[in-house]
N, CA, C and O of each residue as an XYZ file, in Angstrom:
492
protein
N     107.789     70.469     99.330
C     108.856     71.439     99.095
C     108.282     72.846     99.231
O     107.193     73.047     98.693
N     108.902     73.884     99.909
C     108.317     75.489    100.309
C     109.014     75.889     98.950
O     109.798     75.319     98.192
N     108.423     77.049     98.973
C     108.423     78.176     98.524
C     109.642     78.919     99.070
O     110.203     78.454    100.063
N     110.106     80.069     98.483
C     111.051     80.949     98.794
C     109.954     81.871     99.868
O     110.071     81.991    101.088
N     108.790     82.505     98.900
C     107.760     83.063     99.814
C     107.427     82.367    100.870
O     107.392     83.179    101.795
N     107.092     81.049    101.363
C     107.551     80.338    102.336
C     108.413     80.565    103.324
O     108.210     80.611    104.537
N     109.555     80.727    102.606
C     110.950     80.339    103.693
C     111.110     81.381    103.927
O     111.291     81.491    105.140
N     111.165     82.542    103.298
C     110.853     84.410    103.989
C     109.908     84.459    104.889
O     110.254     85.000    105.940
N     108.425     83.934    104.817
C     107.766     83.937    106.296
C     106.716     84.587    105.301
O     105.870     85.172    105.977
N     106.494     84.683    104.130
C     105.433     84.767    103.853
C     104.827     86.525    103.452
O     105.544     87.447    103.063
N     103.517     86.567    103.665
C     102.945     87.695    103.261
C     103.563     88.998    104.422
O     103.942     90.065    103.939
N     103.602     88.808    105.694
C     103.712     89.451    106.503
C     105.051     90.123    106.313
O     105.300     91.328    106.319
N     105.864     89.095    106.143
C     107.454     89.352    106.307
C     107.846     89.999    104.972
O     108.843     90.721    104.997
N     107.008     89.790    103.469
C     107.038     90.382    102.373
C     106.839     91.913    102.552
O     107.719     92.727    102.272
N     105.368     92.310    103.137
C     105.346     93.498    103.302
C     105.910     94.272    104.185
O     105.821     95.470    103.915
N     106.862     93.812    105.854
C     107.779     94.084    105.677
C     108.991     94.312    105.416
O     109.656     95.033    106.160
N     109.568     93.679    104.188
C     110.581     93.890    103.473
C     110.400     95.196    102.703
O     111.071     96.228    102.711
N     109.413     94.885    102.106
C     109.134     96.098    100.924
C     109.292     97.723    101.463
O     109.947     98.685    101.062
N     108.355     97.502    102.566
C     108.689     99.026    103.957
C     109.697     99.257    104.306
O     109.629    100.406    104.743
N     110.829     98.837    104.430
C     111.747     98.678    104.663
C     112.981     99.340    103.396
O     113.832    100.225    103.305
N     112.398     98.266    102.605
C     113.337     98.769    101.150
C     113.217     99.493    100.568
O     114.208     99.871     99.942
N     111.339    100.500    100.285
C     111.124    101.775    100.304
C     111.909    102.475    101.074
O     112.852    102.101    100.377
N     112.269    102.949    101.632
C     112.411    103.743    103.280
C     113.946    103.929    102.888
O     114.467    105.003    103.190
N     114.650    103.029    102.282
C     115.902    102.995    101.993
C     115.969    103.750    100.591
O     116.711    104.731    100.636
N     115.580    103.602     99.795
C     115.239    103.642     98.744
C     114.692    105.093     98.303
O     115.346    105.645     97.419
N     113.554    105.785     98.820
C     113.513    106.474     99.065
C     114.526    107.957    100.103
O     114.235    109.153    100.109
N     115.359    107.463    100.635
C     116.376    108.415    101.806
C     117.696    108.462    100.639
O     118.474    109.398    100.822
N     117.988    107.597     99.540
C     118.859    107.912     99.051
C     118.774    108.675     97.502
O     118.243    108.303     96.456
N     119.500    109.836     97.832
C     118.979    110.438     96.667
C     119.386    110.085     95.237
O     118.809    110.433     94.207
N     120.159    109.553     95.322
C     120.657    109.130     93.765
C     119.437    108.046     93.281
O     119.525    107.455     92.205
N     118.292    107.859     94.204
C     117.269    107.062     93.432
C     116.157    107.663     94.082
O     115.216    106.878     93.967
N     115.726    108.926     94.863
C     114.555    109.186     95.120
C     114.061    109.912     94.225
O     112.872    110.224     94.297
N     114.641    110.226     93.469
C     114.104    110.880     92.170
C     112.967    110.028     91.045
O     111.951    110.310     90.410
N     113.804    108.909     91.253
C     112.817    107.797     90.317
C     111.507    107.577     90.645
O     110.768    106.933     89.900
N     111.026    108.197     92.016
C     110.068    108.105     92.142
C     109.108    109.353     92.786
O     108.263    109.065     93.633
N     109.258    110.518     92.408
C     108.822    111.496     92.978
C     107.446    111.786     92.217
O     106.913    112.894     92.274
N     107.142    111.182     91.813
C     105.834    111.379     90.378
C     104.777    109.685     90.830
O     103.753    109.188     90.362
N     105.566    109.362     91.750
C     104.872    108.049     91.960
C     104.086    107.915     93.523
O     104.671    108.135     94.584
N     102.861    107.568     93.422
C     102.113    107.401     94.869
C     102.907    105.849     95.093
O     103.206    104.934     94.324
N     103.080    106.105     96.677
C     104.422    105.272     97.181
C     103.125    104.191     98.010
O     103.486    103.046     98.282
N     102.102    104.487     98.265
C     101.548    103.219     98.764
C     100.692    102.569     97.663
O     100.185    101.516     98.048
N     100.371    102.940     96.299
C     100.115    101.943     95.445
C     100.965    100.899     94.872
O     100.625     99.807     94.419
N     102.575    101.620     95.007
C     103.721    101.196     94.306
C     104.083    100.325     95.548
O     104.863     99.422     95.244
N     103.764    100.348     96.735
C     104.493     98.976     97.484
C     103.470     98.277     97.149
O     103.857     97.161     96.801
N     102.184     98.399     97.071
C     101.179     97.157     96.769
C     101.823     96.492     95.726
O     102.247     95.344     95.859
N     101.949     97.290     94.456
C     102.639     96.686     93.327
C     104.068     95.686     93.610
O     104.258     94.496     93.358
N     104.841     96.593     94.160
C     106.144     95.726     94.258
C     105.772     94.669     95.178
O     106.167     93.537     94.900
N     105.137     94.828     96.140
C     104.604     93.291     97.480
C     104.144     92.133     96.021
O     104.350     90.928     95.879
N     103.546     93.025     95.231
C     102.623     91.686     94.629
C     103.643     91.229     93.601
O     103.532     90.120     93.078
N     104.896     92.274     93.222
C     105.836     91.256     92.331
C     106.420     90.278     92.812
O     106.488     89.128     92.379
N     107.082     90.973     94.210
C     107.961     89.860     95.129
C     106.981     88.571     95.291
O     107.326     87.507     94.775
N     106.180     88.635     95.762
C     105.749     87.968     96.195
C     105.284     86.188     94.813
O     105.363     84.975     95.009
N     104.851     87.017     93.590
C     104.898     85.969     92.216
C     106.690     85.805     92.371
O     107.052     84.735     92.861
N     107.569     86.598     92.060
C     108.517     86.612     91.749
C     109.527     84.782     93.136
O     110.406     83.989     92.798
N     108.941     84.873     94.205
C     109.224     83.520     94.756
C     108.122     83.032     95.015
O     108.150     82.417     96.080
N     107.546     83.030     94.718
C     106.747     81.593     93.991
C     105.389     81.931     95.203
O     104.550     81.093     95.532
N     105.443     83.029     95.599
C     103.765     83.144     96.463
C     102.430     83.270     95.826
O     102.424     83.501     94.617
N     101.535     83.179     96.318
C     100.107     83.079     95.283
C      99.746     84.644     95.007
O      99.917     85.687     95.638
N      99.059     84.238     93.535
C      99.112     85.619     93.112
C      99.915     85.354     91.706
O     100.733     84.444     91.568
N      99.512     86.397     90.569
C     100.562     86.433     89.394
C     100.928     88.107     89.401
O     100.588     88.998     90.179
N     101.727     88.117     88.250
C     101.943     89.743     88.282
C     101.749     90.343     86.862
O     100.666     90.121     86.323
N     102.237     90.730     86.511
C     101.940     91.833     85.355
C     103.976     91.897     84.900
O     104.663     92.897     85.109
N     104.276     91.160     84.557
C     105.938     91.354     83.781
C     106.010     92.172     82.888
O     106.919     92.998     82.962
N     104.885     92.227     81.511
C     105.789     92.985     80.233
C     105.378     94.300     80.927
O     106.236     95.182     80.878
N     104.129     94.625     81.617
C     103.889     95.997     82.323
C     105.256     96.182     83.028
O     105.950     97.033     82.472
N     105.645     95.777     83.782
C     106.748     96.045     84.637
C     107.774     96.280     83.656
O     108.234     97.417     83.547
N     108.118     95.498     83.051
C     109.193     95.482     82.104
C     109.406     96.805     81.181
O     110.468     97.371     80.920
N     108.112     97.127     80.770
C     108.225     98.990     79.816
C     107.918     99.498     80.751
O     108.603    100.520     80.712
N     107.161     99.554     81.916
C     107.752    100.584     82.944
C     108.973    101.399     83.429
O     109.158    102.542     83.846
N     109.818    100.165     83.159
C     110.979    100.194     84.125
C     111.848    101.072     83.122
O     112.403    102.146     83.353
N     111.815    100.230     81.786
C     112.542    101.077     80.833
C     112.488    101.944     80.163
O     113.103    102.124     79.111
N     111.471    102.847     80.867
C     110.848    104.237     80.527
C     111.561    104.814     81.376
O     112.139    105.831     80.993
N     111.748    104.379     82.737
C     112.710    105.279     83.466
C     114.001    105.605     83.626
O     114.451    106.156     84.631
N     114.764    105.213     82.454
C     116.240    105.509     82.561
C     117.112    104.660     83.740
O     118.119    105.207     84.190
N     116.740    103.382     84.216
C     117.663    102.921     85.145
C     118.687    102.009     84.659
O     118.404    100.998     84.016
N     120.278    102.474     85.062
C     121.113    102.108     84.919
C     121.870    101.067     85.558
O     121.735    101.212     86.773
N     122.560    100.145     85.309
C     123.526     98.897     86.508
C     123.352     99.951     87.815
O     122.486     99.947     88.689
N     124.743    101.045     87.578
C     125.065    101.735     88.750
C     123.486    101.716     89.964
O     123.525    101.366     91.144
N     122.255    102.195     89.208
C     121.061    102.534     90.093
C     120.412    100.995     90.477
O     120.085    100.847     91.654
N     120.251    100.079     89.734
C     119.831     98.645     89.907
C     120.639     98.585     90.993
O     120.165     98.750     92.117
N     122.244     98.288     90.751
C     123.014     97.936     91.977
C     122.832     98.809     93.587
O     123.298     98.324     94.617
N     122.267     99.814     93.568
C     122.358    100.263     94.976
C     120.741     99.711     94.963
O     120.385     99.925     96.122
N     120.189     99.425     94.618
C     118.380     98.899     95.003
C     118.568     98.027     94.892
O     117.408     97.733     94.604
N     119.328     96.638     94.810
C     119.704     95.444     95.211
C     120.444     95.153     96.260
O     120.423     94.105     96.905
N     121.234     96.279     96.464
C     121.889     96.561     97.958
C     120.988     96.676     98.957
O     121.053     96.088    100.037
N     119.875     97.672     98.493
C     119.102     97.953     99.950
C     117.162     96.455    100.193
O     116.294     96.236    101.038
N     117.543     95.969     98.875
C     116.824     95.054     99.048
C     117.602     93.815    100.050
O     116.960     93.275    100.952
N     118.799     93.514     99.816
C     119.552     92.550    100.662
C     119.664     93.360    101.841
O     119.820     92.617    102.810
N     119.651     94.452    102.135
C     119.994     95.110    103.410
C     118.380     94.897    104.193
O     118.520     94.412    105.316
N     116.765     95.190    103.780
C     115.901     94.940    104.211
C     115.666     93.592    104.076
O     114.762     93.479    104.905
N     115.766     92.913    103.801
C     115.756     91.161    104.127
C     116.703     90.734    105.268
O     116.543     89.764    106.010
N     117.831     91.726    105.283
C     118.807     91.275    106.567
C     118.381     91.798    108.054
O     118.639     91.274    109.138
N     117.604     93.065    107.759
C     116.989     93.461    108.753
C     115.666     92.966    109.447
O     115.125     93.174    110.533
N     115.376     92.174    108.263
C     113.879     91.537    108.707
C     114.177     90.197    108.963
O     113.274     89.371    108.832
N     115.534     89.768    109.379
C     115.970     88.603    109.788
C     115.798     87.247    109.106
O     115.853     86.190    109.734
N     115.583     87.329    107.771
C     115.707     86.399    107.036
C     116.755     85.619    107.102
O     117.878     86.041    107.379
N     116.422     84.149    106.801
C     117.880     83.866    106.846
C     118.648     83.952    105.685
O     118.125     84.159    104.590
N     120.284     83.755    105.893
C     121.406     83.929    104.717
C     121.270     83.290    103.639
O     121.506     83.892    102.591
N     120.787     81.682    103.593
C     120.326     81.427    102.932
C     119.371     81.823    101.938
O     119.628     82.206    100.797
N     118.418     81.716    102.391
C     117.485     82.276    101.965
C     117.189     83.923    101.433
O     116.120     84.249    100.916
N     118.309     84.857    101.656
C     118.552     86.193    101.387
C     119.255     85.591     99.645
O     119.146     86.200     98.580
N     119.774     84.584     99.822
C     121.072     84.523     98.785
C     120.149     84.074     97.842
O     120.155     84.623     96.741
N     119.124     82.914     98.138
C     118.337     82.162     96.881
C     117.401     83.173     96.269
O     116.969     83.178     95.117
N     117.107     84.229     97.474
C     115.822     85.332     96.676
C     116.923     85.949     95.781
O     116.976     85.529     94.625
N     117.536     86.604     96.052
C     118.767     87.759     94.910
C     118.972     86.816     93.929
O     119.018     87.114     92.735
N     119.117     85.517     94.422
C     119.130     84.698     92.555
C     118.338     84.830     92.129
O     118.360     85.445     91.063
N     117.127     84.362     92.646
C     115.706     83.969     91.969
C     115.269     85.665     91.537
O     114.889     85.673     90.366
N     115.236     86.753     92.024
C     115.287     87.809     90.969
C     115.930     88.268     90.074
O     115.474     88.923     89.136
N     117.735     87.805     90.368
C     118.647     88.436     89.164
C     118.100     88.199     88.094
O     118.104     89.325     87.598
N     117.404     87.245     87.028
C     116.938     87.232     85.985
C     115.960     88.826     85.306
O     115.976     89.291     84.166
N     115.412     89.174     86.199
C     114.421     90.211     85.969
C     115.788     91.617     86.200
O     115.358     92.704     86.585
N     116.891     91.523     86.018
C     117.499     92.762     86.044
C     117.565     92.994     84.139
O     118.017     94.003     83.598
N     117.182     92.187     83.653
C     117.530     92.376     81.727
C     116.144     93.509     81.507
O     116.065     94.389     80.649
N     115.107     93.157     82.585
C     114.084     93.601     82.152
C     113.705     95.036     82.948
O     112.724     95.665     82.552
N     114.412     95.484     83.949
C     114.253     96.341     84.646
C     115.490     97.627     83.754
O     115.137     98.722     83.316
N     116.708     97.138     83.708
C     117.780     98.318     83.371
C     117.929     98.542     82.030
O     117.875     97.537     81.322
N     118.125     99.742     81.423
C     117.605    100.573     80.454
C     118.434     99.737     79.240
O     119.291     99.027     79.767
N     118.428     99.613     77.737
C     119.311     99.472     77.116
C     119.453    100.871     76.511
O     120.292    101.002     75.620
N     118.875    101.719     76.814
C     119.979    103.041     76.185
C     121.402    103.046     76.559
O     121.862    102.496     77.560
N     122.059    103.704     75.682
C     123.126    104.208     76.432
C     123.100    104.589     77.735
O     121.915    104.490     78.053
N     123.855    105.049     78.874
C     123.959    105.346     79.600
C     124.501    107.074     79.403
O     125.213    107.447     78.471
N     124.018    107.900     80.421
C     124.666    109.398     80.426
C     125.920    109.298     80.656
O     126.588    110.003     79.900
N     126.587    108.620     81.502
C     127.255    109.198     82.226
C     128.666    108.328     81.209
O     129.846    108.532     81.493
């Protein structure tokens, strides 16, 4: 039985997803802010090496780190939801298949409790 990291194509096709979903991610401003304080080629190493634990590729990651990271930065549904957009949009571009676009967005939805803020929200 494969892997999700498998059925994406692996290390290659991981890192370019991640280039990809930076690039997006970065061009939109309602989230380039979240990262203007952040060196952007340590942080794809980081995110390559979550995705990559996160469907089942070799390698572990660092969760509760990630986890008070994330919720140090104020991210809200509204901001999760457009960086889940442009993560399904760089998997579609890197020709993954549909399938397999649909089982990764499951197999991460769990980690959205741990990424989006429980403060209140501003807005």
């Amino acid at each position: 039985m494969s892997t999700l990291y498998e059925e994406i194509g692996g290390e290659s096709t991981v890192g370019e997803v991640v280039t990809r979903f930076y690039g997006k991610v970065l061009a939109d401003k309602r989230l380039a802010g979240f990262f203007h304080e952040d060196d952007m080629e340590e942080l794809s190493e980081y995110q390559t090496e979550a995705f990559t634990a996160a469907l089942g590729g070799p390698g572990s990651h660092r969760w509760e780190l990630a986890k008070q990271l994330h919720q140090q930065r104020g991210i809200y549904h509204e901001e999760y939801d457009l960086v889940i957009g442009y993560l399904a949009d760089a998997l579609h571009e890197t020709e993954v298949a549909d399938h397999v676009i649909s089982e990764t967005l499951f197999a991460i939805a769990p980690l959205a409790r741990d990424v989006i803020s429980t403060a209140p929200s501003p807005t």
